[in-house]
Each structure stands twice: as structure tokens, then as C-alpha cells.
Coordinates of C-alpha atoms and ligand atoms in Angstrom, one line a residue:
M197 CA 0.1 0.1 0.1
D198 CA 1.1 3.6 -0.7
E199 CA 2.3 5.0 2.5
S200 CA 3.5 8.4 1.1
P201 CA 1.9 11.4 2.5
K202 CA -1.5 12.6 0.5
R203 CA -1.4 15.5 -1.7
L204 CA -3.8 18.3 -0.8
L205 CA -4.6 21.0 -3.3
V206 CA -6.2 24.2 -1.4
V207 CA -8.2 26.4 -3.7
D208 CA -9.3 30.0 -1.8
D209 CA -8.4 33.7 -3.0
D210 CA -8.2 34.8 0.7
M211 CA -5.0 34.2 2.4
V212 CA -6.4 34.6 5.6
D213 CA -9.0 31.7 5.3
R214 CA -6.4 29.8 3.2
T215 CA -3.7 29.7 6.3
S216 CA -6.2 28.7 8.6
V217 CA -7.6 25.7 6.6
I218 CA -3.8 24.9 6.2
R219 CA -3.2 25.1 9.9
L220 CA -6.1 22.9 10.9
L221 CA -4.8 20.2 8.5
G222 CA -1.8 19.9 10.4
S223 CA 1.3 18.3 9.2
R224 CA -0.2 15.0 7.9
Y225 CA -0.5 16.0 4.0
T226 CA 1.5 17.9 1.3
I227 CA -0.2 20.7 0.7
N228 CA -0.2 23.3 -2.3
E229 CA -2.3 26.2 -2.7
A230 CA -4.2 28.0 -5.2
K231 CA -5.6 31.6 -5.3
N232 CA -8.2 31.2 -7.8
G233 CA -10.3 28.5 -10.4
A234 CA -7.4 28.8 -13.1
E235 CA -4.5 28.1 -11.2
A236 CA -6.5 25.1 -9.3
I237 CA -7.0 23.6 -12.9
E238 CA -3.4 23.7 -13.9
A239 CA -2.1 22.7 -10.3
S240 CA -4.5 19.6 -10.7
Q241 CA -3.1 18.5 -13.8
T242 CA 0.5 19.0 -13.1
L243 CA 0.7 18.1 -9.2
R244 CA -2.1 15.5 -9.5
P245 CA -3.4 16.3 -6.0
D246 CA -5.3 13.3 -4.1
C247 CA -7.7 15.9 -2.7
V248 CA -8.9 19.6 -3.7
L249 CA -10.5 21.6 -0.8
V250 CA -12.5 24.4 -2.8
D251 CA -13.6 27.7 -1.7
Y252 CA -17.4 28.3 -2.8
R253 CA -16.4 31.6 -3.8
L254 CA -13.2 32.3 -6.2
P255 CA -12.4 35.4 -7.9
D256 CA -12.5 34.0 -11.7
M257 CA -15.2 31.2 -11.4
D258 CA -17.9 29.8 -9.0
G259 CA -16.5 27.4 -7.0
V260 CA -19.4 24.7 -7.9
D261 CA -17.7 25.4 -11.8
L262 CA -14.6 24.5 -10.7
V263 CA -15.8 21.4 -9.3
R264 CA -17.7 20.4 -12.5
Q265 CA -14.5 21.0 -14.6
L266 CA -12.4 18.7 -12.1
A267 CA -14.9 15.8 -11.6
P268 CA -13.9 14.2 -14.6
S269 CA -10.7 13.2 -13.3
R270 CA -12.2 11.8 -10.2
V271 CA -10.3 13.6 -7.8
A272 CA -11.7 13.8 -4.1
M273 CA -13.1 17.2 -3.5
V274 CA -14.5 18.7 -0.5
M275 CA -16.4 22.2 -0.6
L276 CA -16.1 24.9 1.8
T277 CA -19.6 26.6 1.9
G278 CA -20.5 29.8 3.5
G279 CA -22.7 29.5 6.9
G280 CA -26.6 28.3 5.8
D281 CA -25.5 27.8 2.2
E282 CA -27.0 24.5 1.9
R283 CA -27.9 24.9 -2.1
V284 CA -24.5 25.8 -2.8
A285 CA -23.6 22.4 -0.9
V286 CA -26.2 20.2 -2.9
D287 CA -25.0 21.8 -6.1
A288 CA -21.5 21.2 -5.6
M289 CA -22.1 17.5 -4.8
K290 CA -24.4 17.3 -7.7
A291 CA -21.2 18.6 -9.7
G292 CA -18.8 15.8 -8.3
A293 CA -17.7 17.3 -4.8
Y294 CA -17.9 14.0 -2.5
D295 CA -18.4 16.3 0.6
Y296 CA -18.6 19.8 2.2
V297 CA -17.8 21.4 5.3
T298 CA -19.1 25.1 6.6
K299 CA -16.7 27.6 6.7
N300 CA -18.1 28.9 10.0
Q301 CA -17.9 25.6 11.6
L302 CA -14.5 24.8 10.3
D303 CA -12.4 22.9 12.8
A304 CA -9.6 19.9 12.5
D305 CA -12.2 17.2 13.4
R306 CA -14.6 18.0 10.6
L307 CA -12.4 19.1 8.1
N308 CA -10.1 15.8 8.5
A309 CA -13.8 13.6 8.6
A310 CA -14.6 15.5 5.5
I311 CA -11.5 14.3 3.3
A312 CA -11.2 11.1 4.6
R313 CA -15.1 10.7 3.5
A314 CA -14.0 11.9 0.1
F315 CA -11.1 9.5 -0.1
D316 CA -13.3 6.9 0.6
R317 CA -15.8 7.7 -1.7
S318 CA -13.0 8.5 -4.3
R319 CA -11.6 5.1 -4.0
L320 CA -14.7 3.1 -4.3
E321 CA -15.9 5.0 -7.0
R322 CA -12.5 4.4 -8.8
R323 CA -13.2 0.7 -8.0
L324 CA -16.3 0.6 -9.3
E325 CA -15.2 2.3 -12.6
E326 CA -12.3 0.0 -12.9
T327 CA -14.6 -3.1 -12.8
R328 CA -17.4 -1.5 -15.3
Q329 CA -14.6 -1.1 -17.7
E330 CA -13.1 -4.6 -16.9
L331 CA -16.8 -5.8 -17.8
E332 CA -17.2 -3.5 -21.1
D333 CA -13.5 -4.9 -22.1
F334 CA -14.6 -8.6 -21.5
V335 CA -17.7 -8.3 -23.5
A336 CA -16.0 -6.3 -26.3
I337 CA -13.5 -8.9 -26.8
T338 CA -15.4 -11.9 -26.1
S339 CA -18.3 -10.5 -28.5
H340 CA -15.8 -10.3 -31.1
D341 CA -14.2 -13.2 -31.1
L342 CA -17.3 -15.1 -30.7
R343 CA -19.2 -13.1 -33.3
S344 CA -16.6 -12.9 -36.3
P345 CA -16.4 -16.9 -36.4
L346 CA -20.1 -16.9 -36.3
T347 CA -20.8 -15.0 -38.9
T348 CA -18.2 -16.9 -41.2
I349 CA -20.0 -20.1 -39.9
V350 CA -23.2 -18.7 -41.1
G351 CA -22.2 -17.5 -44.5
Y352 CA -20.4 -21.1 -45.3
L353 CA -24.0 -22.7 -44.1
Q354 CA -25.7 -20.6 -46.3
I355 CA -23.3 -21.7 -49.1
V356 CA -23.6 -25.1 -48.3
S357 CA -27.3 -25.0 -48.1
Q358 CA -27.7 -23.5 -52.1
V359 CA -25.3 -26.3 -53.1
A360 CA -26.7 -29.0 -51.2
E361 CA -30.1 -28.5 -52.9
G362 CA -30.7 -31.7 -54.9
V363 CA -27.8 -33.3 -53.7
L364 CA -28.1 -33.7 -50.2
P365 CA -31.4 -36.0 -48.9
E366 CA -34.0 -33.5 -47.6
Q367 CA -33.2 -34.4 -43.9
E368 CA -29.4 -33.5 -43.9
R369 CA -30.2 -30.2 -45.8
Q370 CA -33.0 -29.4 -43.1
F371 CA -29.6 -29.9 -40.4
V372 CA -27.9 -27.8 -42.3
D373 CA -30.4 -24.9 -42.4
R374 CA -31.0 -25.5 -38.6
S375 CA -27.6 -25.1 -37.7
R376 CA -27.6 -21.7 -39.6
D377 CA -30.3 -20.6 -37.8
L378 CA -29.1 -21.6 -34.6
A379 CA -25.6 -19.5 -35.2
D380 CA -27.9 -16.8 -36.4
G381 CA -29.4 -17.0 -33.0
L382 CA -26.4 -16.8 -31.4
I383 CA -25.2 -13.7 -33.2
D384 CA -28.2 -12.3 -32.1
M385 CA -27.9 -13.1 -28.3
I386 CA -24.4 -11.8 -28.4
D387 CA -25.9 -8.4 -30.1
Q388 CA -28.1 -8.5 -26.9
L389 CA -25.6 -8.9 -24.2
I390 CA -23.8 -6.0 -25.7
Q391 CA -26.7 -4.1 -25.7
H392 CA -27.3 -5.0 -22.1
T393 CA -23.8 -4.0 -21.0
K394 CA -23.6 -0.9 -23.2
T395 CA -26.9 0.5 -21.6
G396 CA -27.1 2.9 -18.6
R397 CA -23.3 4.4 -18.7
S398 CA -22.6 6.5 -16.3
N399 CA -21.2 9.0 -18.9
A400 CA -24.7 9.0 -20.7
R401 CA -26.1 12.6 -21.0
F402 CA -29.3 13.6 -19.5
E403 CA -31.5 16.1 -21.4
A404 CA -35.2 17.0 -22.3
I405 CA -36.1 14.2 -24.4
D406 CA -39.2 14.5 -26.5
L407 CA -40.8 11.0 -25.7
R408 CA -43.1 10.8 -28.4
E409 CA -40.3 11.1 -31.0
A410 CA -38.4 8.8 -29.0
A411 CA -41.5 6.1 -29.0
Q412 CA -41.6 6.8 -33.1
I413 CA -38.2 6.1 -33.6
A414 CA -38.4 2.8 -32.0
V415 CA -41.5 2.0 -33.9
E416 CA -39.8 3.0 -37.6
R417 CA -36.9 0.6 -36.3
L418 CA -39.7 -2.4 -35.7
R419 CA -41.3 -1.8 -39.1
D420 CA -40.7 -5.1 -40.5
A421 CA -42.0 -6.7 -37.3
I422 CA -45.1 -4.9 -37.6
E423 CA -45.9 -5.9 -41.1
N424 CA -45.0 -9.5 -40.6
S425 CA -47.4 -9.5 -37.8
Q426 CA -49.9 -7.5 -39.2
G427 CA -49.5 -5.3 -36.0
A428 CA -50.6 -1.8 -35.3
V429 CA -48.8 0.3 -32.8
K430 CA -50.6 3.7 -31.7
V431 CA -48.4 6.5 -30.2
E432 CA -50.7 8.9 -28.1
D433 CA -49.5 12.1 -27.1
L434 CA -46.2 11.8 -24.8
P435 CA -44.9 14.6 -23.0
A436 CA -41.3 15.4 -22.6
V437 CA -38.8 13.7 -20.0
N438 CA -35.6 14.0 -18.7
G439 CA -33.1 11.0 -20.1
V440 CA -30.9 9.8 -22.4
Q441 CA -32.3 9.6 -25.7
E442 CA -30.9 6.4 -27.3
D443 CA -31.7 4.5 -23.9
L444 CA -35.1 5.6 -24.1
V445 CA -35.6 4.8 -27.9
Q446 CA -34.0 1.0 -26.8
L447 CA -36.7 1.0 -24.1
L448 CA -39.6 1.4 -25.8
Q449 CA -38.4 -0.3 -28.9
N450 CA -37.9 -3.7 -26.3
L451 CA -41.4 -3.2 -24.9
I452 CA -42.9 -2.5 -28.2
A453 CA -41.2 -5.6 -29.9
N454 CA -42.1 -8.0 -27.0
A455 CA -46.1 -6.5 -27.4
L456 CA -46.0 -7.4 -31.1
K457 CA -43.9 -10.8 -30.7
F458 CA -46.2 -12.3 -27.9
H459 CA -49.7 -12.0 -29.5
G460 CA -52.2 -14.5 -29.6
D461 CA -54.4 -15.3 -32.7
A462 CA -55.5 -12.0 -33.2
P463 CA -52.8 -9.6 -34.6
P464 CA -51.0 -7.1 -32.4
R465 CA -52.9 -3.7 -31.1
I466 CA -50.5 -1.9 -29.1
R467 CA -51.1 1.4 -27.4
V468 CA -48.5 3.6 -26.0
F469 CA -49.5 6.5 -23.6
A470 CA -48.8 8.2 -20.4
D471 CA -50.4 9.7 -17.5
S472 CA -49.1 12.3 -15.0
V473 CA -48.4 11.3 -11.4
S474 CA -47.3 15.0 -10.4
D475 CA -45.6 17.7 -12.1
Q476 CA -42.6 16.1 -11.7
E477 CA -43.4 12.2 -12.4
L478 CA -44.8 10.7 -15.6
V479 CA -45.9 7.1 -15.5
V480 CA -45.6 5.6 -19.6
S481 CA -47.3 2.6 -20.5
V482 CA -47.3 -0.1 -23.2
E483 CA -50.5 -2.1 -23.7
D484 CA -50.9 -5.0 -25.7
N485 CA -53.8 -7.5 -26.7
G486 CA -51.1 -10.7 -26.6
I487 CA -51.2 -14.0 -24.5
G488 CA -50.5 -12.1 -21.0
I489 CA -48.5 -13.2 -18.3
D490 CA -49.4 -15.2 -15.3
A491 CA -49.2 -13.3 -11.7
A492 CA -46.8 -15.8 -10.5
H493 CA -44.1 -14.5 -13.5
R494 CA -44.4 -10.9 -13.2
E495 CA -41.8 -10.0 -11.2
E496 CA -38.9 -12.6 -12.7
I497 CA -39.6 -11.9 -16.4
F498 CA -37.4 -8.5 -15.5
A499 CA -34.3 -11.0 -14.4
P500 CA -31.6 -11.4 -17.1
L501 CA -32.0 -14.7 -19.2
K502 CA -35.4 -15.2 -17.6
R503 CA -38.2 -16.6 -20.4
V504 CA -41.6 -17.7 -19.4
H505 CA -42.6 -18.7 -22.8
G506 CA -40.7 -21.5 -24.6
D507 CA -38.1 -21.6 -27.5
A508 CA -40.7 -23.7 -29.6
E509 CA -43.4 -20.9 -29.7
F510 CA -41.3 -17.5 -29.5
E511 CA -38.0 -16.7 -30.1
G512 CA -35.7 -15.0 -27.9
H513 CA -32.9 -15.0 -25.3
G514 CA -34.4 -13.4 -22.2
L515 CA -32.5 -10.1 -22.1
G516 CA -35.1 -7.4 -23.3
L517 CA -36.8 -6.7 -20.1
A518 CA -33.7 -6.8 -17.9
T519 CA -32.2 -4.4 -20.3
C520 CA -35.5 -2.3 -19.8
R521 CA -35.1 -2.4 -16.0
K522 CA -31.7 -1.4 -16.2
I523 CA -32.5 1.6 -18.3
V524 CA -35.3 2.8 -16.0
Q525 CA -33.6 2.5 -13.2
Q526 CA -30.6 4.7 -14.5
H527 CA -33.4 7.1 -15.0
G528 CA -34.7 6.5 -11.2
G529 CA -37.7 5.0 -11.9
R530 CA -39.1 1.6 -12.0
I531 CA -40.9 -0.9 -14.4
W532 CA -43.6 -3.3 -13.9
V533 CA -46.2 -5.5 -15.7
E534 CA -50.1 -5.7 -14.7
P535 CA -52.7 -7.5 -16.9
A536 CA -54.7 -5.3 -19.5
P537 CA -58.5 -5.2 -18.7
A538 CA -59.2 -6.7 -22.4
G539 CA -56.5 -9.4 -21.6
G540 CA -52.8 -8.9 -22.8
S541 CA -50.3 -6.9 -20.4
I542 CA -49.5 -3.3 -19.8
F543 CA -46.0 -2.8 -18.9
R544 CA -45.5 0.3 -16.9
F545 CA -42.7 2.5 -16.0
T546 CA -42.2 5.7 -14.1
I547 CA -39.9 8.6 -15.2
A548 CA -39.2 12.4 -14.1
Q549 CA -40.9 15.0 -16.3
S550 CA -38.6 17.5 -18.2
E551 CA -38.9 20.9 -15.9
Ligands
ADP97 P1 -37.2 -12.2 -24.7 O1 -38.4 -11.6 -25.5 O2 -36.0 -12.4 -25.6 O3 -37.7 -13.6 -24.3 P2 -37.5 -10.7 -22.5 O4 -36.6 -10.2 -21.4 O5 -38.2 -9.5 -23.4 O6 -37.3 -11.9 -23.4 O7 -39.1 -11.1 -22.1 C1 -38.9 -12.3 -20.9 C2 -40.1 -12.7 -20.9 O8 -41.2 -12.2 -20.5 C3 -40.7 -13.5 -22.5 O9 -39.8 -15.0 -22.6 C4 -42.1 -13.4 -22.2 O10 -42.5 -15.1 -21.6 C5 -42.3 -12.7 -21.4 N1 -43.0 -11.3 -21.7 C6 -42.1 -10.4 -22.0 N2 -43.0 -9.2 -22.9 C7 -44.2 -10.1 -23.2 C8 -45.5 -9.5 -23.5 N3 -45.8 -8.5 -23.8 N4 -46.6 -10.5 -23.4 C9 -46.8 -11.7 -22.8 N5 -45.0 -12.0 -22.3 C10 -44.1 -11.4 -22.3

């Protein structure tokens, strides 16, 4: 373990304040100072501090802005706020600070405790980020190593199937075709696994999204499935929400694709609509007239690889709803399924409305 003293950067334009903070810190750290935001940004690049103490008011920028600019480096940061400045503290934490201390309550214990908590959080976040990166690398490498040979196999089997016409007996030709379909299914599964791992990345950008437009993009991508099933999808008025565009399209696409797939004798009739629960929250629903889901299975279908209806009837890998749940959770909501009054299912999820 690295036992060398931790490097601290104290950012404050007021020399008296800076000196008193440094005095409180004692001798356990290597301390550097910056008088403004620009100096702090430069020092954090050249000196690579383990922790930055940021005053909320700086001559050239807001302390919260400085925190936001330093956040991508995942350095531990503690905000020093004015008395009664909870708003600044909240904004600083949202921007990437790991803790805060009010300046008029500053003492050695409080300051050192906040720095220790910031170190802990920064260490955990780094470890989490490394694990997430390792998982993504693992999926990328394995999927590439599996996907390329499988694509070649599908291509060869395609050729064999064509050449075999009239040469191989019927049953052997069926074996070839079945092998090609299975390999195709594996490629599909790899793509879904990649999709599942990719969704809900921590660096995804949240913004105001027109949910109706997102639903229409999803419907457009499912054009073939709609035609093949003679289905119809009605997208009603949907408001703007706060979210990640590509993830929300994927979420609606998975739900509508299932509604098209799990239909009974009647062609699928699907309705996408929303109800406002409050000014802040919305419940979005995808209703179908399909085969429905037994009460006993309504929770477990959201787990990865869980399928209720068998391979023989409906193709699939059991990842679509797990991906939906991951996306909804990343958006701070929850997802569930209810039986539709006229048969079929209604999948519902909550999401924050755009301000
Ligand atoms: P997949 O569709 O690939 O099987 P999902 O994770 O999307 O995987 O769905 C899991 C299971 O939930 C499905 O296998 C099916 O049994 C059930 N299911 C999902 N959507 C519906 C629906 N609209 N109607 C009936 N059953 C559904």
C-alpha cells in the first residue's frame, strides 16, 4: 500500500482563510495552494493532488463550476461553503464534490473527517469504474472473438445450403438450415448482450427528450416486425422527459417488440400512452392484446435470461426486459407489468418529467 503523504490542493483567494485551513490540516498532508480557479485547474493537472478543497467563492469562477470542471478526473473534492448555504452544498455534490464543510463551523475534526470520507468515496468510485471498464472490455473482446467466427459459419452454411439443393437428402439439408438458424440466433444473443452491457453508462448525457419522438423512432425500427405480424402501434401524446435519448428509444423498442412478438390469434394492437402522476413524475404504459403473463411470473421476467414462454413458440434470449429494467433504474424510475383489462399486458414505467 502507498504510505506516502496524501497531496492536498487548497483553493481559496483569501490568504487568511487559506492559512487557517492549512493550519487546521496539520502536518499529515503535502499541501499546495491555488488562489483562483485557473490556478487550481493547472495545479490539478501538474501536481495530481489526491484531494482538492474548494472555496465556494473564487475570483474568476464559481466554486461549483470548478468542481464540475475537475470532476471527470475523479479526484476527491471537498467544498467549503458559507454558513446556511445548503443550496451551494447540494449543487457542489451534484457537480462532483464528495463532501462539504461549512466555513463558519470549520475545525480540524470536521475538516479531516470530510477529507477522509471524500478519499473513501473516490477510492470506491475508481474501483467501480475499473470494474465497469473491465466488464465492458470483457464483453467487447469475447463478443468480437465469438461474433466473427460465427458470422463466417453462417456464411459457409448459407453456401452449403444452396449447393446442397438436390444433392443432399432432405433431412440433411434441414440439419444444415437448422445449424445456420442456431448460429444466427447466437449472433443475435451476442448483440443483445452487448446492448445490455452498454446501456445506462454513467457518462451518458441526460437532457430533455421528446418521448413521442423516441417512441416513433422505436416504431420505425420495428417496421418489419409490425408488417410481418400485421400489427398496429398507436403512439399517443407523450410529454418531454428528462433522460438519455438512445436508452429511452431502446427501452420503448424492447417493450413494443415484445408486444408484437407475444401475440395470440388476433393481430397485435399496441398503445403507448402516459399519465402524469405529479408535475414531476410520469407513468408511461405500453399496452398489448397479447397472450398475457401469469401473476406468478410478473416479477421474474425482468431478471436476465428469464423466459416464461418457450423457445419453440417464440424466439428470444430473455435479455430484453432486463435491459429495460436497467435503463429505467438508471433514470431513477421503476418498471412493472399489469394484466390489461381486455386481456394482454400493460408494461408500465415511471420517469421524471422534464422541468
Ligand atoms: P425475450 O423476449 O427475448 O424472451 P424478454 O426479457 O424481453 O426476453 O422477456 C422475458 C419474458 O417475458 C419473455 O420470454 C416472455 O415470456 C415474457 N414477456 C415479455 N413481454 C411480454 C408480453 N408483452 N406479453 C407476454 N409475455 C411477455
